[in-house]
Amino acid sequence: MPARTLPTDGSTQLSLVVPIYNEEEVIEALHSRIVQVLAPVVAKWNVVFVNDGSSDSSAGMIDAICNADKRFKALHFSRNFGHQAAVTAGMHVSDGAVVVVIDADLQDPPELILEMLEHWVDGSDVVYAQKKKRHGIGPVKRAAYYAYYRFLGRLTEVAVPPDTGDFCLMDRHIVDLLNAMPERNRYIRGLRAWLGFKQTAILFDRPGRYAGTTKYPLRKMVALAFDGILSLSKAPLKLAMFFGFFASAISFMLGLFFVVERLRGPGYLARGWASTIVVVLFLGGVQLICLGVIGEFIGRIYDEVKQRPLYVVSRSTGI
Ligand code: UDP
Ligand code: MG
């Protein structure tokens, strides 16, 4: 396959999509790192900042950058819609022949974009960054991440590469395909893997945040984890069947045991209180779990049926 080249007809060669939620401590550093990395290598590039309803001074800082440098543009959401919605919005308005999604906090080193670009030149449609090591998080969180991605890999039909985030470089046609996907509960790294094509990983040690604190509190992280599982797998629905079989097998054996016990003479069976309670509680619990799983899927179907927009833009700068 002949090497790919960036367009030279004056159209945008590379777009960067950066979701931003209360990142006032990092925006200046982010800005200069991006310029430092891209300016010497790519002739025509731009950056889409997506301000996901920040309540600090991020909005003003972003606008100041955009007004001073036309390569920078911004979308401002009407409220906080979440990281995945912000990335989606950025991809909708990006116009580069290749598009890079990157976190604002410099945990995704911009320098890696150049390495990603080399793989794209060699024919990769998606180049994603895979974390070898994570700095700046505790052992519990690290173990949870590790376990989650392995679990997700087993559950889903498409192989979502473990330990990847949204940091990646995509060819234009991949972005167009993602933009055409209608679903509301978006787990972008999963949708990206689902698409197929030639995908390449590059390994990196993920540094800690440049400054500030994580914008992913436990609640948001758990929600994203569920989105991952539920948007890529129907396995939880099969859980109900599994529990059903399991409970039937146990009750069948119990029945057999009671018959044998009865035949061997009276005495024991009167003491059935504990076993009855245990069985009732167990079955009640199983039924509630299954109802919860079904409810979760119905909730998602409801979200899709409503067809509400994924995000609302209150204003834009430079677009
Ligand atoms: N982010 C966002 N909306 C949110 C939460 C986070 O746009 O509701 C952005 C955030 O500004 C950052 C990226 O998503 O650019 C990743 O967030 P963060 O670095 O806090 O997550 P972590 O690296 O701790 O998992
Ligand atoms: Mg981060």
Short mmCIF file of C-alpha atoms and ligand atoms in Angstrom, two decimals:
data_model
loop_
_atom_site.label_atom_id
_atom_site.label_comp_id
_atom_site.label_asym_id
_atom_site.label_seq_id
_atom_site.Cartn_x
_atom_site.Cartn_y
_atom_site.Cartn_z
CA MET A 1 0.00 0.00 0.00
CA PRO A 2 1.43 3.38 -0.99
CA ALA A 3 2.13 5.77 1.88
CA ARG A 4 -0.68 8.18 2.67
CA THR A 5 -0.05 11.89 2.57
CA LEU A 6 -1.84 14.81 4.14
CA PRO A 7 -3.82 16.95 1.67
CA THR A 8 -2.00 19.92 0.17
CA ASP A 9 -4.98 21.71 -1.38
CA GLY A 10 -5.31 24.12 1.52
CA SER A 11 -7.89 22.07 3.44
CA THR A 12 -7.31 21.25 7.10
CA GLN A 13 -4.78 18.46 7.53
CA LEU A 14 -5.21 17.76 11.21
CA SER A 15 -7.90 18.65 13.74
CA LEU A 16 -7.50 18.26 17.45
CA VAL A 17 -10.58 17.72 19.62
CA VAL A 18 -10.15 18.71 23.26
CA PRO A 19 -12.97 18.29 25.82
CA ILE A 20 -12.68 20.80 28.62
CA TYR A 21 -14.46 20.85 31.94
CA ASN A 22 -13.13 23.24 34.56
CA GLU A 23 -9.53 23.07 33.36
CA GLU A 24 -8.38 26.65 34.09
CA GLU A 25 -5.14 25.38 35.63
CA VAL A 26 -4.02 23.58 32.49
CA ILE A 27 -5.33 25.57 29.52
CA GLU A 28 -2.28 27.83 29.15
CA ALA A 29 0.16 24.91 29.29
CA LEU A 30 -2.03 22.89 26.94
CA HIS A 31 -2.11 25.73 24.43
CA SER A 32 1.64 26.16 24.30
CA ARG A 33 2.33 22.41 24.17
CA ILE A 34 -0.05 21.98 21.23
CA VAL A 35 1.53 24.84 19.27
CA GLN A 36 5.02 23.55 20.11
CA VAL A 37 4.26 20.07 18.82
CA LEU A 38 2.10 20.77 15.77
CA ALA A 39 3.46 23.99 14.30
CA PRO A 40 6.83 22.61 13.10
CA VAL A 41 5.35 19.44 11.58
CA VAL A 42 1.84 20.06 10.25
CA ALA A 43 1.19 22.96 7.89
CA LYS A 44 -2.55 23.32 8.32
CA TRP A 45 -4.08 22.29 11.60
CA ASN A 46 -6.78 23.47 13.95
CA VAL A 47 -8.04 22.78 17.44
CA VAL A 48 -11.63 22.46 18.61
CA PHE A 49 -12.01 23.16 22.31
CA VAL A 50 -15.32 21.83 23.59
CA ASN A 51 -16.20 23.62 26.80
CA ASP A 52 -18.45 21.13 28.58
CA GLY A 53 -20.26 23.66 30.76
CA SER A 54 -17.25 24.73 32.83
CA SER A 55 -18.06 26.90 35.83
CA ASP A 56 -14.54 28.27 36.39
CA SER A 57 -12.72 30.72 34.13
CA SER A 58 -12.06 28.14 31.37
CA ALA A 59 -14.60 29.69 28.97
CA GLY A 60 -12.95 33.11 29.03
CA MET A 61 -9.47 31.64 28.68
CA ILE A 62 -10.52 29.54 25.70
CA ASP A 63 -12.17 32.50 23.98
CA ALA A 64 -9.07 34.62 24.51
CA ILE A 65 -6.95 31.97 22.80
CA CYS A 66 -9.42 31.63 19.92
CA ASN A 67 -9.62 35.37 19.35
CA ALA A 68 -5.84 35.71 19.28
CA ASP A 69 -5.14 32.65 17.12
CA LYS A 70 -7.57 31.64 14.36
CA ARG A 71 -6.33 28.06 14.41
CA PHE A 72 -8.24 27.62 17.66
CA LYS A 73 -12.05 27.35 17.78
CA ALA A 74 -14.48 26.63 20.56
CA LEU A 75 -17.91 25.24 21.23
CA HIS A 76 -19.55 26.12 24.52
CA PHE A 77 -22.19 23.76 25.89
CA SER A 78 -25.23 25.14 27.72
CA ARG A 79 -24.38 22.90 30.71
CA ASN A 80 -22.22 19.90 31.60
CA PHE A 81 -23.16 17.08 29.22
CA GLY A 82 -20.21 14.83 29.97
CA HIS A 83 -16.90 13.90 28.44
CA GLN A 84 -18.26 11.57 25.75
CA ALA A 85 -20.79 14.16 24.56
CA ALA A 86 -18.03 16.76 24.40
CA VAL A 87 -15.79 14.51 22.30
CA THR A 88 -18.75 13.73 20.04
CA ALA A 89 -19.49 17.43 19.51
CA GLY A 90 -15.85 18.11 18.70
CA MET A 91 -15.83 15.34 16.10
CA HIS A 92 -19.00 16.74 14.55
CA VAL A 93 -17.37 20.10 13.81
CA SER A 94 -13.79 18.96 13.11
CA ASP A 95 -12.76 19.16 9.46
CA GLY A 96 -9.25 17.68 9.36
CA ALA A 97 -8.16 14.85 7.09
CA VAL A 98 -7.08 13.24 10.35
CA VAL A 99 -8.67 13.94 13.70
CA VAL A 100 -7.02 13.52 17.09
CA VAL A 101 -8.98 13.28 20.34
CA ILE A 102 -6.96 14.30 23.38
CA ASP A 103 -7.60 15.13 27.06
CA ALA A 104 -6.99 18.68 28.19
CA ASP A 105 -4.94 17.83 31.27
CA LEU A 106 -1.80 16.73 29.36
CA GLN A 107 -2.16 13.16 30.57
CA ASP A 108 -2.22 12.37 26.86
CA PRO A 109 1.16 13.73 25.75
CA PRO A 110 0.69 15.75 22.52
CA GLU A 111 4.13 14.59 21.37
CA LEU A 112 2.62 11.16 20.67
CA ILE A 113 0.52 12.66 17.88
CA LEU A 114 3.61 12.65 15.66
CA GLU A 115 4.13 8.95 16.21
CA MET A 116 0.43 8.36 15.52
CA LEU A 117 0.73 10.30 12.30
CA GLU A 118 3.53 8.02 11.12
CA HIS A 119 1.29 4.99 11.55
CA TRP A 120 -1.48 6.76 9.67
CA VAL A 121 0.94 7.45 6.82
CA ASP A 122 1.72 3.73 6.79
CA GLY A 123 -1.98 2.91 6.34
CA SER A 124 -3.56 2.67 9.79
CA ASP A 125 -7.09 4.07 9.97
CA VAL A 126 -7.10 4.36 13.76
CA VAL A 127 -4.04 4.76 15.95
CA TYR A 128 -4.90 4.61 19.64
CA ALA A 129 -2.72 5.08 22.68
CA GLN A 130 -2.59 2.18 25.10
CA LYS A 131 -1.45 2.73 28.66
CA LYS A 132 1.50 0.66 29.78
CA LYS A 133 1.57 2.27 33.17
CA ARG A 134 -0.61 4.85 34.86
CA HIS A 135 0.98 7.46 37.04
CA GLY A 136 -0.86 9.72 39.41
CA ILE A 137 -3.53 7.25 40.57
CA GLY A 138 -3.67 4.98 43.60
CA PRO A 139 -3.39 1.18 43.63
CA VAL A 140 -7.13 0.62 44.14
CA LYS A 141 -8.12 2.69 41.12
CA ARG A 142 -5.37 1.09 39.07
CA ALA A 143 -6.56 -2.41 39.98
CA ALA A 144 -10.16 -1.43 39.22
CA TYR A 145 -9.19 -0.14 35.76
CA TYR A 146 -7.21 -3.30 35.09
CA ALA A 147 -10.04 -5.62 36.14
CA TYR A 148 -12.69 -3.62 34.31
CA TYR A 149 -11.02 -3.73 30.89
CA ARG A 150 -10.39 -7.48 31.20
CA PHE A 151 -14.01 -8.05 32.21
CA LEU A 152 -15.26 -5.86 29.37
CA GLY A 153 -13.11 -7.81 26.94
CA ARG A 154 -14.71 -11.10 27.97
CA LEU A 155 -18.25 -9.79 27.87
CA THR A 156 -18.34 -8.09 24.50
CA GLU A 157 -18.31 -9.54 21.02
CA VAL A 158 -15.97 -6.88 19.66
CA ALA A 159 -12.55 -6.76 21.24
CA VAL A 160 -12.23 -3.39 22.95
CA PRO A 161 -8.48 -3.09 23.44
CA PRO A 162 -7.72 -2.98 27.18
CA ASP A 163 -6.24 0.10 28.86
CA THR A 164 -7.09 2.52 26.09
CA GLY A 165 -8.88 5.82 26.49
CA ASP A 166 -10.20 8.22 23.94
CA PHE A 167 -6.73 9.47 23.01
CA CYS A 168 -6.34 8.46 19.37
CA LEU A 169 -5.83 9.59 15.82
CA MET A 170 -8.50 8.72 13.27
CA ASP A 171 -8.72 8.98 9.53
CA ARG A 172 -11.50 11.19 8.15
CA HIS A 173 -13.65 8.24 7.06
CA ILE A 174 -13.60 6.79 10.59
CA VAL A 175 -14.80 10.10 12.01
CA ASP A 176 -17.57 10.29 9.41
CA LEU A 177 -18.70 6.80 10.34
CA LEU A 178 -18.68 7.62 14.07
CA ASN A 179 -20.58 10.84 13.39
CA ALA A 180 -23.22 8.84 11.55
CA MET A 181 -23.81 6.53 14.53
CA PRO A 182 -27.07 7.65 16.08
CA GLU A 183 -26.83 6.26 19.60
CA ARG A 184 -27.19 8.45 22.67
CA ASN A 185 -25.27 6.44 25.25
CA ARG A 186 -21.91 6.80 23.67
CA TYR A 187 -18.84 4.88 24.68
CA ILE A 188 -16.54 6.21 22.02
CA ARG A 189 -13.57 3.88 22.53
CA GLY A 190 -16.01 0.97 22.15
CA LEU A 191 -17.74 2.32 19.05
CA ARG A 192 -14.32 2.97 17.54
CA ALA A 193 -13.25 -0.62 18.12
CA TRP A 194 -16.59 -1.87 16.81
CA LEU A 195 -15.95 -0.20 13.44
CA GLY A 196 -12.95 -2.36 12.61
CA PHE A 197 -10.56 -1.26 9.83
CA LYS A 198 -6.84 -1.14 10.44
CA GLN A 199 -6.29 -0.16 14.05
CA THR A 200 -2.87 0.18 15.62
CA ALA A 201 -1.86 0.63 19.25
CA ILE A 202 1.04 2.67 20.48
CA LEU A 203 2.16 2.11 24.04
CA PHE A 204 2.88 4.86 26.52
CA ASP A 205 3.33 5.52 30.22
CA ARG A 206 0.44 7.73 31.24
CA PRO A 207 1.69 10.62 33.35
CA GLY A 208 -0.33 12.22 36.12
CA ARG A 209 -2.36 15.37 35.56
CA TYR A 210 -0.41 18.51 34.71
CA ALA A 211 -2.46 20.43 37.28
CA GLY A 212 -5.89 20.47 38.86
CA THR A 213 -7.92 17.47 39.95
CA THR A 214 -9.76 14.76 38.06
CA LYS A 215 -13.12 15.72 36.56
CA TYR A 216 -14.18 12.09 36.77
CA PRO A 217 -15.60 11.51 40.23
CA LEU A 218 -16.55 7.93 41.12
CA ARG A 219 -20.15 8.48 40.03
CA LYS A 220 -19.17 9.51 36.48
CA MET A 221 -16.59 6.75 36.26
CA VAL A 222 -19.09 4.06 37.22
CA ALA A 223 -21.61 5.48 34.75
CA LEU A 224 -19.02 5.34 31.96
CA ALA A 225 -18.11 1.78 32.94
CA PHE A 226 -21.76 0.72 32.68
CA ASP A 227 -22.12 2.51 29.35
CA GLY A 228 -19.21 0.47 28.10
CA ILE A 229 -20.72 -2.85 29.08
CA LEU A 230 -24.32 -2.09 28.20
CA SER A 231 -23.63 -0.45 24.86
CA LEU A 232 -21.48 -3.30 23.61
CA SER A 233 -23.00 -6.40 25.14
CA LYS A 234 -26.28 -8.12 25.78
CA ALA A 235 -24.62 -10.48 28.25
CA PRO A 236 -26.30 -8.91 31.32
CA LEU A 237 -29.68 -9.90 29.89
CA LYS A 238 -28.51 -13.48 29.74
CA LEU A 239 -27.73 -13.23 33.43
CA ALA A 240 -31.44 -13.70 34.15
CA MET A 241 -31.44 -17.00 32.29
CA PHE A 242 -28.29 -18.12 34.02
CA PHE A 243 -29.75 -17.35 37.45
CA GLY A 244 -32.95 -19.15 36.44
CA PHE A 245 -31.08 -22.31 35.49
CA PHE A 246 -28.96 -22.09 38.60
CA ALA A 247 -31.98 -21.70 40.90
CA SER A 248 -33.86 -24.53 39.17
CA ALA A 249 -30.89 -26.87 39.50
CA ILE A 250 -30.61 -26.13 43.21
CA SER A 251 -34.33 -26.54 43.86
CA PHE A 252 -34.35 -29.80 41.93
CA MET A 253 -31.56 -31.17 44.09
CA LEU A 254 -33.27 -29.90 47.22
CA GLY A 255 -36.49 -31.64 46.17
CA LEU A 256 -34.62 -34.87 45.61
CA PHE A 257 -33.01 -34.53 49.00
CA PHE A 258 -36.39 -33.96 50.70
CA VAL A 259 -37.93 -37.03 49.06
CA VAL A 260 -35.04 -39.24 50.16
CA GLU A 261 -35.18 -37.76 53.64
CA ARG A 262 -38.94 -38.40 53.85
CA LEU A 263 -38.48 -42.03 52.80
CA ARG A 264 -35.83 -42.54 55.48
CA GLY A 265 -38.32 -41.63 58.19
CA PRO A 266 -39.87 -38.61 59.94
CA GLY A 267 -38.12 -36.12 62.19
CA TYR A 268 -35.82 -33.94 60.17
CA LEU A 269 -38.21 -32.11 57.81
CA ALA A 270 -40.04 -30.13 60.48
CA ARG A 271 -36.96 -27.97 60.95
CA GLY A 272 -37.40 -26.20 57.63
CA TRP A 273 -37.50 -22.56 58.70
CA ALA A 274 -33.92 -21.54 57.93
CA SER A 275 -33.78 -23.23 54.57
CA THR A 276 -37.12 -21.70 53.54
CA ILE A 277 -36.00 -18.19 54.40
CA VAL A 278 -32.70 -18.66 52.60
CA VAL A 279 -34.39 -19.90 49.45
CA VAL A 280 -36.99 -17.12 49.49
CA LEU A 281 -34.39 -14.41 50.01
CA PHE A 282 -32.11 -15.86 47.38
CA LEU A 283 -34.84 -16.04 44.76
CA GLY A 284 -36.10 -12.57 45.68
CA GLY A 285 -32.60 -11.17 45.25
CA VAL A 286 -32.13 -12.89 41.91
CA GLN A 287 -35.43 -11.53 40.65
CA LEU A 288 -34.56 -7.99 41.70
CA ILE A 289 -31.18 -8.18 40.00
CA CYS A 290 -32.78 -9.38 36.80
CA LEU A 291 -35.46 -6.72 36.92
CA GLY A 292 -32.75 -4.12 37.45
CA VAL A 293 -30.83 -5.35 34.42
CA ILE A 294 -33.93 -5.31 32.26
CA GLY A 295 -34.83 -1.87 33.59
CA GLU A 296 -31.38 -0.57 32.70
CA PHE A 297 -31.77 -1.74 29.11
CA ILE A 298 -35.30 -0.34 28.87
CA GLY A 299 -34.01 2.99 30.19
CA ARG A 300 -31.47 3.02 27.40
CA ILE A 301 -34.10 2.16 24.81
CA TYR A 302 -36.12 5.07 26.20
CA ASP A 303 -33.13 7.38 25.77
CA GLU A 304 -32.77 6.30 22.14
CA VAL A 305 -36.48 6.62 21.38
CA LYS A 306 -36.68 10.17 22.72
CA GLN A 307 -34.11 11.22 20.13
CA ARG A 308 -33.00 14.21 22.15
CA PRO A 309 -29.80 15.85 21.01
CA LEU A 310 -26.66 14.59 22.70
CA TYR A 311 -25.63 18.08 23.73
CA VAL A 312 -26.79 21.68 23.42
CA VAL A 313 -24.39 24.36 22.20
CA SER A 314 -25.01 27.78 23.70
CA ARG A 315 -22.46 29.62 21.54
CA SER A 316 -19.34 29.04 19.50
CA THR A 317 -16.16 30.97 18.87
CA GLY A 318 -14.47 30.90 15.47
CA ILE A 319 -16.75 28.23 13.96
N1 UDP B 1 -14.22 16.21 30.89
C1 UDP B 1 -15.34 16.77 30.26
N2 UDP B 1 -16.56 16.66 30.88
C2 UDP B 1 -16.73 16.02 32.07
C3 UDP B 1 -15.59 15.42 32.68
C4 UDP B 1 -14.36 15.53 32.06
O1 UDP B 1 -15.22 17.35 29.20
O2 UDP B 1 -17.86 15.97 32.56
C5 UDP B 1 -12.91 16.32 30.24
C6 UDP B 1 -11.78 16.87 31.11
O3 UDP B 1 -11.74 18.27 31.08
C7 UDP B 1 -10.56 16.23 30.48
C8 UDP B 1 -11.09 14.90 29.99
O4 UDP B 1 -12.50 15.03 29.89
O5 UDP B 1 -10.08 16.97 29.37
C9 UDP B 1 -10.71 13.75 30.92
O6 UDP B 1 -11.08 14.06 32.24
P1 UDP B 1 -10.11 13.81 33.47
O7 UDP B 1 -8.71 14.11 33.07
O8 UDP B 1 -10.63 14.57 34.65
O9 UDP B 1 -10.30 12.26 33.70
P2 UDP B 1 -9.19 11.22 34.25
O10 UDP B 1 -7.96 11.42 33.42
O11 UDP B 1 -8.98 11.58 35.68
O12 UDP B 1 -9.82 9.89 34.07
MG MG B 2 -7.02 13.14 33.15
#
